[in-house]
XYZ file of C-alpha atoms in Angstrom:
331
model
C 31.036 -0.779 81.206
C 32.059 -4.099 83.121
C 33.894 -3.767 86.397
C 36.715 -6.590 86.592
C 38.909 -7.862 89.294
C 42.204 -8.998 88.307
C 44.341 -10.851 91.497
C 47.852 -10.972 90.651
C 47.199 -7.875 88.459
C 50.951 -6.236 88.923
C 52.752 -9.552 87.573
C 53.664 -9.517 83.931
C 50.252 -11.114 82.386
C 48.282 -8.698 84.982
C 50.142 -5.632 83.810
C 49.247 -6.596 79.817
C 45.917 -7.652 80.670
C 44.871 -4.961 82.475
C 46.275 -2.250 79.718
C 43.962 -4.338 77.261
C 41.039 -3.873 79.638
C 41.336 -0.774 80.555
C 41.344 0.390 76.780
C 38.530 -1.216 76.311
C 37.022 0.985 78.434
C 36.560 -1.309 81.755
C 36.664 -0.285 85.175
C 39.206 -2.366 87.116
C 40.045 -3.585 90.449
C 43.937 -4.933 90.866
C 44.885 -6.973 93.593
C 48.188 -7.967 94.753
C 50.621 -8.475 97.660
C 53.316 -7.193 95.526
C 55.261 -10.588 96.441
C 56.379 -11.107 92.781
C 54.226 -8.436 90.927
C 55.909 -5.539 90.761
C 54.596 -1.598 91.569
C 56.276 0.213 88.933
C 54.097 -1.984 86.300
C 51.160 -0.103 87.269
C 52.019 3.361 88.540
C 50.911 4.186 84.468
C 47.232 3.203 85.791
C 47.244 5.055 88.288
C 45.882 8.261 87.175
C 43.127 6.709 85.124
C 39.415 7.438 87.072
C 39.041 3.679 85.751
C 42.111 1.613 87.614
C 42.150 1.036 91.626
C 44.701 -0.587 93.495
C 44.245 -2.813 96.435
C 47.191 -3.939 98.438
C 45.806 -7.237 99.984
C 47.159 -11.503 100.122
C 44.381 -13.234 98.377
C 44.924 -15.716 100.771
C 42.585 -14.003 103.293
C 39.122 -13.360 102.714
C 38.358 -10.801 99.743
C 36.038 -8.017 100.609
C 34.409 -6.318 97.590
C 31.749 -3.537 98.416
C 31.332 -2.948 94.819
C 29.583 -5.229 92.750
C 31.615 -7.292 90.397
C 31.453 -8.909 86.446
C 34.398 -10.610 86.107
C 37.171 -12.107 87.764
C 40.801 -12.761 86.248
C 42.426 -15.001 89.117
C 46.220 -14.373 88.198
C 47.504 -14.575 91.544
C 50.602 -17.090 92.444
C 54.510 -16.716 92.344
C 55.239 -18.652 88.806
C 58.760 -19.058 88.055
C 60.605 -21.788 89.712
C 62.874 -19.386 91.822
C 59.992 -17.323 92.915
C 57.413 -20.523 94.329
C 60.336 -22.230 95.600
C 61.670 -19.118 97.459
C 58.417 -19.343 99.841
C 56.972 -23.360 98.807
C 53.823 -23.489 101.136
C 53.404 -19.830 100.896
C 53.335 -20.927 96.862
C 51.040 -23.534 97.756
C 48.475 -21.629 100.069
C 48.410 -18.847 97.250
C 47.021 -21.250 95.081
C 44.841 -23.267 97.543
C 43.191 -20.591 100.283
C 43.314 -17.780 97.180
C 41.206 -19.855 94.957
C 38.843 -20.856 97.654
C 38.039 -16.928 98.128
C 38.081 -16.093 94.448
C 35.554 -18.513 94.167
C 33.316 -17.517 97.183
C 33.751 -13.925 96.445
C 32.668 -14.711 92.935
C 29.692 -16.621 94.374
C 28.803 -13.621 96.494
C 28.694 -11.135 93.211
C 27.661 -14.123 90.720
C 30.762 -12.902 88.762
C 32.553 -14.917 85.970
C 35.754 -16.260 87.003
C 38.732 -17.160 84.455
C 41.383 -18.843 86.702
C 45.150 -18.987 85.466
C 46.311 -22.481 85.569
C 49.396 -23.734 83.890
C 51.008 -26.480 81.449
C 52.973 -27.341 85.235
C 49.678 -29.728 85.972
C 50.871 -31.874 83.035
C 54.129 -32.582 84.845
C 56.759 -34.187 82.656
C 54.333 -35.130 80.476
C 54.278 -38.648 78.554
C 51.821 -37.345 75.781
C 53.243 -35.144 73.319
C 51.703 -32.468 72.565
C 49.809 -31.994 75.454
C 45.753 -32.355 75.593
C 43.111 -30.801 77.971
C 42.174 -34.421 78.715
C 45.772 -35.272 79.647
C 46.197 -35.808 83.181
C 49.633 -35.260 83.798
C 53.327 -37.183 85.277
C 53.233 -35.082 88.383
C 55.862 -35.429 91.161
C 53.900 -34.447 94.609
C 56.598 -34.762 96.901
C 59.541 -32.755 94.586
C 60.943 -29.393 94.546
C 58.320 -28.046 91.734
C 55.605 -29.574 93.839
C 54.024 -26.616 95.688
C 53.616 -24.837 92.208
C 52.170 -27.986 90.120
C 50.417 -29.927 92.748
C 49.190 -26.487 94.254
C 47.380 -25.668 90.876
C 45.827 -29.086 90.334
C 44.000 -28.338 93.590
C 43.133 -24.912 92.469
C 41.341 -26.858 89.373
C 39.630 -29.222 91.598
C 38.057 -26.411 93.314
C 36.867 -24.459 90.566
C 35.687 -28.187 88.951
C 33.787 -28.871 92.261
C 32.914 -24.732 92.526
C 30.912 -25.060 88.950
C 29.460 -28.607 90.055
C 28.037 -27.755 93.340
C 26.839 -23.749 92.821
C 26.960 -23.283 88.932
C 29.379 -20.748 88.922
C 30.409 -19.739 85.844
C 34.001 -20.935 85.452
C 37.017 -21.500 82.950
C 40.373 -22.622 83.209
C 42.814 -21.405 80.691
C 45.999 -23.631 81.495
C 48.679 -21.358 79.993
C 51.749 -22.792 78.636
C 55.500 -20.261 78.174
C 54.458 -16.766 77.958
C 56.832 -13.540 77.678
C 56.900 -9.945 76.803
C 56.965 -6.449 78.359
C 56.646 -6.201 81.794
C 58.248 -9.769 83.149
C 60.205 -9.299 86.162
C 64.017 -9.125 85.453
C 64.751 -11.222 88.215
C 62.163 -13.337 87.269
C 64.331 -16.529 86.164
C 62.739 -18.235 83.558
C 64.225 -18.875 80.001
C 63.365 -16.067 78.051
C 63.846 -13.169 79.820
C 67.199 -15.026 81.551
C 68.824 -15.596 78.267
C 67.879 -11.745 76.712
C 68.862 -10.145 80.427
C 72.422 -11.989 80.102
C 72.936 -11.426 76.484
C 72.138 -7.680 76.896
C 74.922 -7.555 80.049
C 77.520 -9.514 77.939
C 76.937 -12.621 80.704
C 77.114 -16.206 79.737
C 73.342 -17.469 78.276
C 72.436 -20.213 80.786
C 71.368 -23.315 79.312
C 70.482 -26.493 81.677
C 70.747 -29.949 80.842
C 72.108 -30.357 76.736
C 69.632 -27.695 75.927
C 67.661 -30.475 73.470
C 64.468 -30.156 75.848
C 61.899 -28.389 73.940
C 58.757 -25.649 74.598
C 56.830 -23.463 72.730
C 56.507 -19.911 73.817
C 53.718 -17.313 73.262
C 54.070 -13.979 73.094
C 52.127 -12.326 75.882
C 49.567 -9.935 73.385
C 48.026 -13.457 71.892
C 47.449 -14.804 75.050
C 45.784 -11.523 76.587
C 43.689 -11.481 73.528
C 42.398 -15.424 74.106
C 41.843 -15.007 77.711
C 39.597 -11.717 76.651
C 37.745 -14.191 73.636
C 37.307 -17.220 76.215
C 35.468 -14.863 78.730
C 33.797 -12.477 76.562
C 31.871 -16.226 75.161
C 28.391 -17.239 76.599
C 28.429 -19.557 79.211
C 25.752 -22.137 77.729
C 27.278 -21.859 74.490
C 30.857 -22.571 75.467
C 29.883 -25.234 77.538
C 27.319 -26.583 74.582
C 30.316 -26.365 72.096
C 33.085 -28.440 74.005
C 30.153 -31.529 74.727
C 29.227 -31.209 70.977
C 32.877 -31.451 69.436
C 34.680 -32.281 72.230
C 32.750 -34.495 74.603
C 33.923 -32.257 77.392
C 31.263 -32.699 79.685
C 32.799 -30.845 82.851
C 34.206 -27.565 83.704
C 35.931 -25.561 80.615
C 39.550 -26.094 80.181
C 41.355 -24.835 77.634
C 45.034 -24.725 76.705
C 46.560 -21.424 75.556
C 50.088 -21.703 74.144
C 51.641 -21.728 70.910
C 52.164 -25.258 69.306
C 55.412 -24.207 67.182
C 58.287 -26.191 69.609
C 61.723 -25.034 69.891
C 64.740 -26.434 71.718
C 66.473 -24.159 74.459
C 69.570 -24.055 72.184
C 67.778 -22.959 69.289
C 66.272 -20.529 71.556
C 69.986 -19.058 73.075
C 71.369 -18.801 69.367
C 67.865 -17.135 68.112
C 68.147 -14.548 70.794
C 72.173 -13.993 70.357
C 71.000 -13.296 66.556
C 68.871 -10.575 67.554
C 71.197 -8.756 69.899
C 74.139 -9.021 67.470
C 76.404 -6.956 69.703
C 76.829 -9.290 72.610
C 79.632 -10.962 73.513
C 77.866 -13.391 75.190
C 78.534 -17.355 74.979
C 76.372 -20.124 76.035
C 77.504 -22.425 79.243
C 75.484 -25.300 80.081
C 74.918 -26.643 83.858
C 73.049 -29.605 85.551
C 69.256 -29.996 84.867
C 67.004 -28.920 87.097
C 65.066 -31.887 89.230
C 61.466 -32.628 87.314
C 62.219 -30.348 84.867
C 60.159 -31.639 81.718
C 61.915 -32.687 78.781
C 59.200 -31.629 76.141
C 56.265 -29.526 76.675
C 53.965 -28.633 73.733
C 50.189 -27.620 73.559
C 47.589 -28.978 71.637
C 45.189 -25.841 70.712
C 42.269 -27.794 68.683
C 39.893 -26.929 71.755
C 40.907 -23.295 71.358
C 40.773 -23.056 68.008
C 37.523 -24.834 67.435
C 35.281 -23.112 70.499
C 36.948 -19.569 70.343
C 38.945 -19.057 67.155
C 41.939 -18.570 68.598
C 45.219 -19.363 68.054
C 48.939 -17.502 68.485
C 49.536 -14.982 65.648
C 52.986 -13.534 67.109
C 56.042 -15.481 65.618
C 59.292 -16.027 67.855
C 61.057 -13.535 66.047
C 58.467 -10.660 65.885
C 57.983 -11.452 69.708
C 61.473 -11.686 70.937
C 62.168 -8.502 69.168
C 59.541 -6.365 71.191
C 60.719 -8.093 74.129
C 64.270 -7.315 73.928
C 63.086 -3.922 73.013
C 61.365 -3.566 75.946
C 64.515 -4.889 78.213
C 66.527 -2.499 76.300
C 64.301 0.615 77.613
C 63.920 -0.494 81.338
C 68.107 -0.775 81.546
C 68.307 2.791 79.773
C 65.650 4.106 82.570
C 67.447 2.005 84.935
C 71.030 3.243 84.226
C 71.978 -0.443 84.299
């Protein structure tokens, strides 16, 4: 039995990871500020001898008595309207919390997997996106403090595995939804099932011709649990061999089947066939990309992995989900 730290663990990948973990019979430490994770996701853990909670701002020190395998850094506001609520709160999340994942993981000689993002690629100029891509960021724009914020976080784990050894990956994940996301949380999947399901207009920026591919949140929690559960010699071995990757692991997790937003609104208007909702369209966000698309091979060579959910199977269980939470809610 491995005991495993997950920061960040009442956000929406927390929640699903830990549920995984936990019935795989792991003990496991969550941490978070409750900034953007939410409580309510894991009051269902609570009773389980296996689950304890720890109220604390990764970005002051971490103090673990008990000794500690793994580490699942998932800690940092991640929709636009959440890290630019609070920018250089965004940013320190990302830049002191790594720095004491990292020496808390030294401390324990723990395995860290550390939650970057398809942000660091920016409005990328390579289509679809590679590991070795590195990225059309804007430092001094509104999405800065997220982006630039986990580029840092990289560096550190990059200069973290250089210096000491650690054993680190970086899974950069690209859209992800399900069960669990906040409500409020304002990105494009749960915003255009929340509105459909309240009869509100489906809010599409821009012409709604920009493009992403989004994973359903069960094959992501089931590569992060394949890219740690893999020997460190071996992984590392594997992406020189095939991949000349000769520095700390990367590897992108999204799915590779790309969709514009307006395919998207009509897709989820199909599925909830009793709304009465329209589509309006407003301005385009600054820096928001215009096409954003993984390119798995790494995945798929070093771990077997790739997305198995389709956008209709996934949408489905999410809308599902969102139906449940506004019957519990009375909304």
């Amino acid at each position: 039995m491995k005991t495993i730290l997950v920061t960040g663990g009442a956000g929406f990948i927390g929640t699903n990871l830990i549920k995984r973990l936990l019935e795989d019979n792991n003990k496991v430490i969550c941490i978070d500020n409750n900034y953007t994770g939410r409580f309510e996701n894991i009051k269902q853990f609570l009773n389980n001898p296996n689950f304890k909670f720890i109220k604390h701002d990764i970005t002051k020190p971490i103090k673990i008595e008990k000794e500690i395998d793994e580490i699942y850094n998932l800690a940092c506001p991640a929709s636009p309207p959440h890290y630019q609520k609070s920018p250089i709160f965004t940013l320190n999340t990302s830049i002191f919390g790594i720095i004491n994942i990292l020496e808390l993981a030294k401390k324990h000689n723990a395995k860290v997997l550390h939650a970057s993002t398809s942000e660091v690629y920016g409005n990328p100029l390579e289509h679809p996106q590679k590991e070795s891509y590195w990225g059309n960021v804007n430092p001094i724009g509104p999405r800065a403090c997220y982006d630039e914020g986990k580029r840092v976080a990289e560096t550190y784990c990059y200069e973290y595995w250089k210096s000491f050894g650690l054993d680190i990956r970086i899974v950069r994940i690209f859209n992800t939804y399900g069960p669990y996301v906040d409500p409020n949380d304002g990105r494009v999947v749960s915003n255009f099932i929340i509105q459909a399901l309240k009869n509100e207009p489906l809010t599409v920026y821009g012409d709604g011709k920009q493009t992403r591919s989004f994973q359903y949140i069960d094959d992501l929690v089931e590569g992060m649990l394949k890219y740690m559960e893999v020997d460190k010699n071996k992984l590392e071995n594997k992406l020189k061999d095939k991949f000349n990757w000769d520095t700390v692991p990367v590897l992108n997790m999204g799915n590779p089947e790309e969709f514009t937003i307006l395919e998207l609104a009509y897709k989820v208007l199909e599925l909830i066939p009793e709304s009465e909702s329209d589509i309006v369209f407003k301005p385009l966000p600054k820096d928001d990309p215009v096409r954003r698309r993984p390119d798995i091979t790494m995945a798929k060579e070093v771990l077997g992995w790739e997305p198995k959910v389709k956008l209709e199977e996934g949408l489905k269980k999410t809308i599902e989900y969102f139906r449940e939470l506004f019957i519990r809610k009375g909304v």
